[in-house]
Short mmCIF file of C-alpha atoms and ligand atoms in Angstrom, two decimals:
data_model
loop_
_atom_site.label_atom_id
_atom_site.label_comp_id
_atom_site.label_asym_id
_atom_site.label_seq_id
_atom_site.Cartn_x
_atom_site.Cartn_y
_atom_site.Cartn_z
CA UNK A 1 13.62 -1.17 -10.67
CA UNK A 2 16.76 -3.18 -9.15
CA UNK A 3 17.98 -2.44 -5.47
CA UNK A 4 21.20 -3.11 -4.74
CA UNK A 5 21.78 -5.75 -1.57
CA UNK A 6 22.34 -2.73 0.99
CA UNK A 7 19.45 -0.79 -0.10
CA UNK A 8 17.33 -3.97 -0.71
CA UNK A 9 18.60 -4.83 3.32
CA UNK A 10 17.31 -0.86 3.82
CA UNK A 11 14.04 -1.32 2.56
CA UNK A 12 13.39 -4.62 4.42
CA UNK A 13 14.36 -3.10 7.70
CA UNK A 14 11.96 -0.17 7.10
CA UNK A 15 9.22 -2.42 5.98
CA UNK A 16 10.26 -4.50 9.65
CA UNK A 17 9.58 -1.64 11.31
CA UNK A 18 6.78 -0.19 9.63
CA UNK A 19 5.04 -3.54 10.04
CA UNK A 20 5.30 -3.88 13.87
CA UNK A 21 4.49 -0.61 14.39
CA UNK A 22 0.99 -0.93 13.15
CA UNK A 23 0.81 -4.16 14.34
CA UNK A 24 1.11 -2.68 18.02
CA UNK A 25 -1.10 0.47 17.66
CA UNK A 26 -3.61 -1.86 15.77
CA UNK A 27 -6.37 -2.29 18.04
CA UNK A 28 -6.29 1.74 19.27
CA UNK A 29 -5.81 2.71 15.22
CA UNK A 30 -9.40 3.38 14.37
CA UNK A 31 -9.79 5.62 17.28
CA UNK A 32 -7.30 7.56 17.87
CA UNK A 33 -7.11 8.45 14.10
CA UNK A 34 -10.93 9.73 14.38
CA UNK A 35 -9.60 11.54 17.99
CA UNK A 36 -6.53 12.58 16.30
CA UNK A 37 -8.14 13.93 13.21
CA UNK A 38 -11.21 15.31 15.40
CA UNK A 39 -13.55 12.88 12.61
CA UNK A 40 -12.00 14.56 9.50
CA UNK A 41 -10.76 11.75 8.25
CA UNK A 42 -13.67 10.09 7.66
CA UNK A 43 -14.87 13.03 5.75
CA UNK A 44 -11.51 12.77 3.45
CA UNK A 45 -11.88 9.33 3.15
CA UNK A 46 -15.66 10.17 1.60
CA UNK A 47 -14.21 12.32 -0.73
CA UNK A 48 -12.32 10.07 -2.22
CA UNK A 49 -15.01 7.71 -2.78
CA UNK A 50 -17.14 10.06 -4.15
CA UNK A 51 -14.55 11.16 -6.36
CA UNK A 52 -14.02 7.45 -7.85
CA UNK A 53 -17.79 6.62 -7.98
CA UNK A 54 -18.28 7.73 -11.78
CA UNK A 55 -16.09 5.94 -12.70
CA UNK A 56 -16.80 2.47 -11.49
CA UNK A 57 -19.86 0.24 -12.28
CA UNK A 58 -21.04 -3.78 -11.41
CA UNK A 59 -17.60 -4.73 -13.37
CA UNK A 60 -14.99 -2.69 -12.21
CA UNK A 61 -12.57 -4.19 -9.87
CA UNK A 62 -11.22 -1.96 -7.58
CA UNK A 63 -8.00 -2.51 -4.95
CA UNK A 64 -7.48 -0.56 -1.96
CA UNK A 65 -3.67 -0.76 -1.15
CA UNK A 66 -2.29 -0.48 2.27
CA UNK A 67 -5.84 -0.87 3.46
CA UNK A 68 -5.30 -1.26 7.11
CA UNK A 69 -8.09 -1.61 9.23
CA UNK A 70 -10.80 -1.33 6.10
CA UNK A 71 -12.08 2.08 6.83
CA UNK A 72 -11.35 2.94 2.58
CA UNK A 73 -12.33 -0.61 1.46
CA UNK A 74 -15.52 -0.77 3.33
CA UNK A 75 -16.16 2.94 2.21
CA UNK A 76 -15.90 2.26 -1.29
CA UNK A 77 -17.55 -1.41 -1.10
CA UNK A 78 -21.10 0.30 0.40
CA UNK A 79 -20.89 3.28 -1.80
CA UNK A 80 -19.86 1.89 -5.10
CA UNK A 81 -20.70 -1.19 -7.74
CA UNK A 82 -17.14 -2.18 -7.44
CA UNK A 83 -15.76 -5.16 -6.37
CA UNK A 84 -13.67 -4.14 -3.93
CA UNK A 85 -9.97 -5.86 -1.97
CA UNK A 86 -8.20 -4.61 0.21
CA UNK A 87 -4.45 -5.36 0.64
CA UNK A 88 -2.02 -4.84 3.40
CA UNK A 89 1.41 -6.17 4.77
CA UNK A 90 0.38 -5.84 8.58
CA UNK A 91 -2.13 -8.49 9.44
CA UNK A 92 -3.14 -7.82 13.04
CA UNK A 93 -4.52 -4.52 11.24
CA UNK A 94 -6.02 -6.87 8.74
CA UNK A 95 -7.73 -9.01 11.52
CA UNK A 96 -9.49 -5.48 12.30
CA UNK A 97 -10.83 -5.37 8.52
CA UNK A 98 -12.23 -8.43 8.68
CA UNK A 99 -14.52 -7.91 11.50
CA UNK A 100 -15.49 -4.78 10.51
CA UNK A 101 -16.24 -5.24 6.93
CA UNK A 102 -16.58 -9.14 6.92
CA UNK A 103 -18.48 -8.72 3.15
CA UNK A 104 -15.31 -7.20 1.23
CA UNK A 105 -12.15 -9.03 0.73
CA UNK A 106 -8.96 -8.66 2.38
CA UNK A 107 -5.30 -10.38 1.20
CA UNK A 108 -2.14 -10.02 3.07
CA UNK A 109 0.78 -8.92 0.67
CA UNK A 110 2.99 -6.04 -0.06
CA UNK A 111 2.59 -2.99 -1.87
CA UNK A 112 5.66 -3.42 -3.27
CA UNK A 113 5.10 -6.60 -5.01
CA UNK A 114 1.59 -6.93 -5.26
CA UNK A 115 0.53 -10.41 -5.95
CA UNK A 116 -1.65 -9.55 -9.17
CA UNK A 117 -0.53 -9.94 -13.13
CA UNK A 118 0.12 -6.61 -14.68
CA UNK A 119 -3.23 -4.71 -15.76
CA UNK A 120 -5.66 -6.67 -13.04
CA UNK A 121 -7.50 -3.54 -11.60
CA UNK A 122 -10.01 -0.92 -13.37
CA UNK A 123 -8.59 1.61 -10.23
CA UNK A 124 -6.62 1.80 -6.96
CA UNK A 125 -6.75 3.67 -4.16
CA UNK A 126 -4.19 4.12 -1.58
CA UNK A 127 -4.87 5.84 1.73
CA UNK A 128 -2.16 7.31 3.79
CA UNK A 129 0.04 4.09 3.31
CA UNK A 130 2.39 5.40 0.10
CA UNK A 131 4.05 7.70 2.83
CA UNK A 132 5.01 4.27 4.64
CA UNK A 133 6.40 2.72 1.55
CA UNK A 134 10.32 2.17 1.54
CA UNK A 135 9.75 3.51 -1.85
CA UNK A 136 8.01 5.90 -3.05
CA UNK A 137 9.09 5.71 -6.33
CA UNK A 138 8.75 1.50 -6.37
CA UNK A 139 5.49 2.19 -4.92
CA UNK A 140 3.85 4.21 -7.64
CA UNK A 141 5.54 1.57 -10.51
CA UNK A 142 3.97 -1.06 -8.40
CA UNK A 143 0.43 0.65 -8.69
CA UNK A 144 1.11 1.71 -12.53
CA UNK A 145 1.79 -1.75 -13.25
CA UNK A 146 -1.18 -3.86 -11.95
CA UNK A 147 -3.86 -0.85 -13.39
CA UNK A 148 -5.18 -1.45 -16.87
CA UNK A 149 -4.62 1.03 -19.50
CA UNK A 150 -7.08 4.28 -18.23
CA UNK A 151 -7.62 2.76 -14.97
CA UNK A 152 -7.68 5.41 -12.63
CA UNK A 153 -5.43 6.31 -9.44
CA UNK A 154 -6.63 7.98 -6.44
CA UNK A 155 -3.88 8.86 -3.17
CA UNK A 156 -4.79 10.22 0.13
CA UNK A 157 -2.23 11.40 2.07
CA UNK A 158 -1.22 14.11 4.21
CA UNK A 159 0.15 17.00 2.50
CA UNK A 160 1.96 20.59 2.89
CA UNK A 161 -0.72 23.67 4.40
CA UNK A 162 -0.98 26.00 1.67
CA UNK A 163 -2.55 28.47 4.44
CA UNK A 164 -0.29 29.91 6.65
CA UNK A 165 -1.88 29.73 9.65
CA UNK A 166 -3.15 26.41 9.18
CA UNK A 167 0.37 25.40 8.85
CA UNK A 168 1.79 27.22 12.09
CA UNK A 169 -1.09 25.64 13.93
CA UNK A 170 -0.22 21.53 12.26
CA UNK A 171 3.44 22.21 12.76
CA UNK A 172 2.57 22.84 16.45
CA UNK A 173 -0.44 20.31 16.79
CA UNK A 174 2.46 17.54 14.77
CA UNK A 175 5.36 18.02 17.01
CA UNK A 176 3.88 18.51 20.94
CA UNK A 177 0.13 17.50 21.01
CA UNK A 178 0.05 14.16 18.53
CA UNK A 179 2.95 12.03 20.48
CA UNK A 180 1.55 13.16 23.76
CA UNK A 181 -2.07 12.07 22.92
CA UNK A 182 -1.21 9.04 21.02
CA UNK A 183 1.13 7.78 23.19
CA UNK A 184 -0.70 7.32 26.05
CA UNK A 185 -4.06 6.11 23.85
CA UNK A 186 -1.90 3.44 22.00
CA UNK A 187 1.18 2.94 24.41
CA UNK A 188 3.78 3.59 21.51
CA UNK A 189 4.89 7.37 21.84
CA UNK A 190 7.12 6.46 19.22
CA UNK A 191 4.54 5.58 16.91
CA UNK A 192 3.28 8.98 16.65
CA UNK A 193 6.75 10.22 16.49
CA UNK A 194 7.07 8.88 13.12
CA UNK A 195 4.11 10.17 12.02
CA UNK A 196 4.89 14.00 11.81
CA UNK A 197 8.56 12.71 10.71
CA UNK A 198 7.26 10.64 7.53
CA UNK A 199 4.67 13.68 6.74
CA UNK A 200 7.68 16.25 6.86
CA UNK A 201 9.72 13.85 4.42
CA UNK A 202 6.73 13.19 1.92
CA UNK A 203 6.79 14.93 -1.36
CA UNK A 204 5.01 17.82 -1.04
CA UNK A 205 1.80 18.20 -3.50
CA UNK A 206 3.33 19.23 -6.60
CA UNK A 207 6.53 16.85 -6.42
CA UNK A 208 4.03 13.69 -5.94
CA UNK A 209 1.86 14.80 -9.30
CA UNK A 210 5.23 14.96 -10.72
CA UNK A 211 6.15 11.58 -9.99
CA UNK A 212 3.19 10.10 -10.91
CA UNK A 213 3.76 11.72 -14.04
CA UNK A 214 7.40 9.99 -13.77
CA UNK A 215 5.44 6.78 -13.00
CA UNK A 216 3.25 6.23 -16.18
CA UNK A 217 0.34 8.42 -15.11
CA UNK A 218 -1.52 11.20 -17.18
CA UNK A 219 -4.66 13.44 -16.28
CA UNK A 220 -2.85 14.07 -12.71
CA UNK A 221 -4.15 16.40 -10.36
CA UNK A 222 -4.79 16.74 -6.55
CA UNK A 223 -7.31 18.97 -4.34
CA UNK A 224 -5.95 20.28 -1.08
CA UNK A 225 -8.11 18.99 1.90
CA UNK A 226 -8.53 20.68 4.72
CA UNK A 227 -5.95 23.82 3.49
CA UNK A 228 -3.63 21.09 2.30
CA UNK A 229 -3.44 19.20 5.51
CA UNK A 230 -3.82 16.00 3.54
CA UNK A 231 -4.02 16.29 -0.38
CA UNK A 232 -6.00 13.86 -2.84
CA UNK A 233 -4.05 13.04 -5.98
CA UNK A 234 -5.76 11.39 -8.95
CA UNK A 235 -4.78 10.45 -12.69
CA UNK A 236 -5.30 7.64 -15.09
CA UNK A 237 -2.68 4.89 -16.25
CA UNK A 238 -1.96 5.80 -19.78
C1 SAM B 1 -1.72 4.81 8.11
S1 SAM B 1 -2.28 3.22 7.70
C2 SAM B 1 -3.61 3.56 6.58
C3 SAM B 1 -4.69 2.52 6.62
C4 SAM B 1 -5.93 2.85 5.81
N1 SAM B 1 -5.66 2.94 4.40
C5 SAM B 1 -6.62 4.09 6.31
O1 SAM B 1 -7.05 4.90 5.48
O2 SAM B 1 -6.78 4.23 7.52
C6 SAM B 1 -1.01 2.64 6.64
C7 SAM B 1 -1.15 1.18 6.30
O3 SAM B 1 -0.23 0.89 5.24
C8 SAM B 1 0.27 -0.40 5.47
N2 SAM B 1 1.53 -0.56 4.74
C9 SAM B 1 2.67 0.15 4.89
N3 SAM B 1 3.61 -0.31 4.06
C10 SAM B 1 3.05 -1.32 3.35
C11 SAM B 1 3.50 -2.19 2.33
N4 SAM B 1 4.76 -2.12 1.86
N5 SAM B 1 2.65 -3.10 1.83
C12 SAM B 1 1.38 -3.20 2.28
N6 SAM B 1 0.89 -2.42 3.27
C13 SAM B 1 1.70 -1.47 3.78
C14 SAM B 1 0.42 -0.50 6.98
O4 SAM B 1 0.49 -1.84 7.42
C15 SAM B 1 -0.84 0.23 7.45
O5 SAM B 1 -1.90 -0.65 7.66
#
């Protein structure tokens, strides 16, 4: 998929800014996402794991994409056969993987041009990073690509409440308590700013199946989490 020289200048900047901003909340990441999330996150991140586990044996290579500080990777590396990398285009988040899970392996690159030959991986998961793509669309082509034929997908991100009340009380939680909190925990207000802002311009859960659809996947569906807080999408490259 081609960009033309302004939208290939867009998507650089975005990927400029995307990049420092994790590099600076980097070494507050890990805990303010367990404060944030009041330890849910770790839960979601289970889920996924436990969702891909069948599927994976001694063989299967698995990559973790926009892998951050490991927490995914080093999930699926002690609670799978697979052999596990994670990749991400921020490496002072990347320095945080490392330490913590020294036994898996981590490569800098971008999600957007990963550096594998198409049909390397037996699955891929993705966990809250395809929100912070410049492309969605590019992003999901990307991961189609470098799967094998009936390797499977599996995104975590945050998603739309599909309970009312739930959603009143995000909205709320999104726009005054988040900033506040993780501003003065990480230093960068702004940080947290974008957070809400990229959640609020993310497909919502049935537009994403449909683009994976788009994208070359089949078998697609997704499981609220949490009343649709965050939403885990799956299929299979076909
Ligand atoms: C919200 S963090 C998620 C980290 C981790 N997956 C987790 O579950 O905590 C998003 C990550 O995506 C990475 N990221 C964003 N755009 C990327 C790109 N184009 N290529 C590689 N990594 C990217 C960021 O550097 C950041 O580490």
């Amino acid at each position: 998929m081609g960009l033309t020289e302004p939208g290939q200048r867009i998507a650089e900047e975005h990927a400029r800014r995307v990049r420092e901003m994790f590099a600076k909340i980097s070494p507050r990441y890990d805990a303010l996402n367990h404060l944030l999330s009041a330890n849910i996150d770790k839960r979601w991140r289970r889920r996924v794991v436990n969702e891909v586990r069948p599927l994976l044996s001694e063989n299967s290579r698995v990559l973790d994409v926009g892998c951050g500080t490991g927490d995914l990777s080093l999930e699926l590396f002690e609670n799978t056969a697979a052999q596990v990398t994670g990749i991400d285009f921020c490496s002072p988040m990347l320095r945080f993987a490392k330490i913590k899970a020294p036994q898996v392996q981590f490569i800098e690159g971008d999600a957007l041009r990963l550096p594998f030959a198409e049909a390397s991986f037996d699955g891929l998961t993705i966990g809250f990073a395809l929100r912070n793509l410049a492309s969605v669309e590019r992003g999901l082509s990307e991961l189609a690509r470098v799967l094998k034929p009936n390797g499977f997908v599996a995104i975590l991100e945050f998603s739309r409440p599909v309970v009312p009340l739930i959603g009143q009380f995000v909205r709320l939680y999104y726009r005054r308590l988040l900033p506040w909190i993780g501003g003065i925990v990480s230093g960068s207000r702004d940080a947290y700013e974008y957070l809400p802002d990229s959640i609020s311009k993310f497909p919502d859960q049935q537009t994403l199946a449909a683009m994976m659809r788009e994208a070359g996947f089949e078998d697609v569906r997704f499981d609220n989490l949490s009343g649709g807080i965050a939403a885990l999408h799956t299929g299979h490259r076909r």
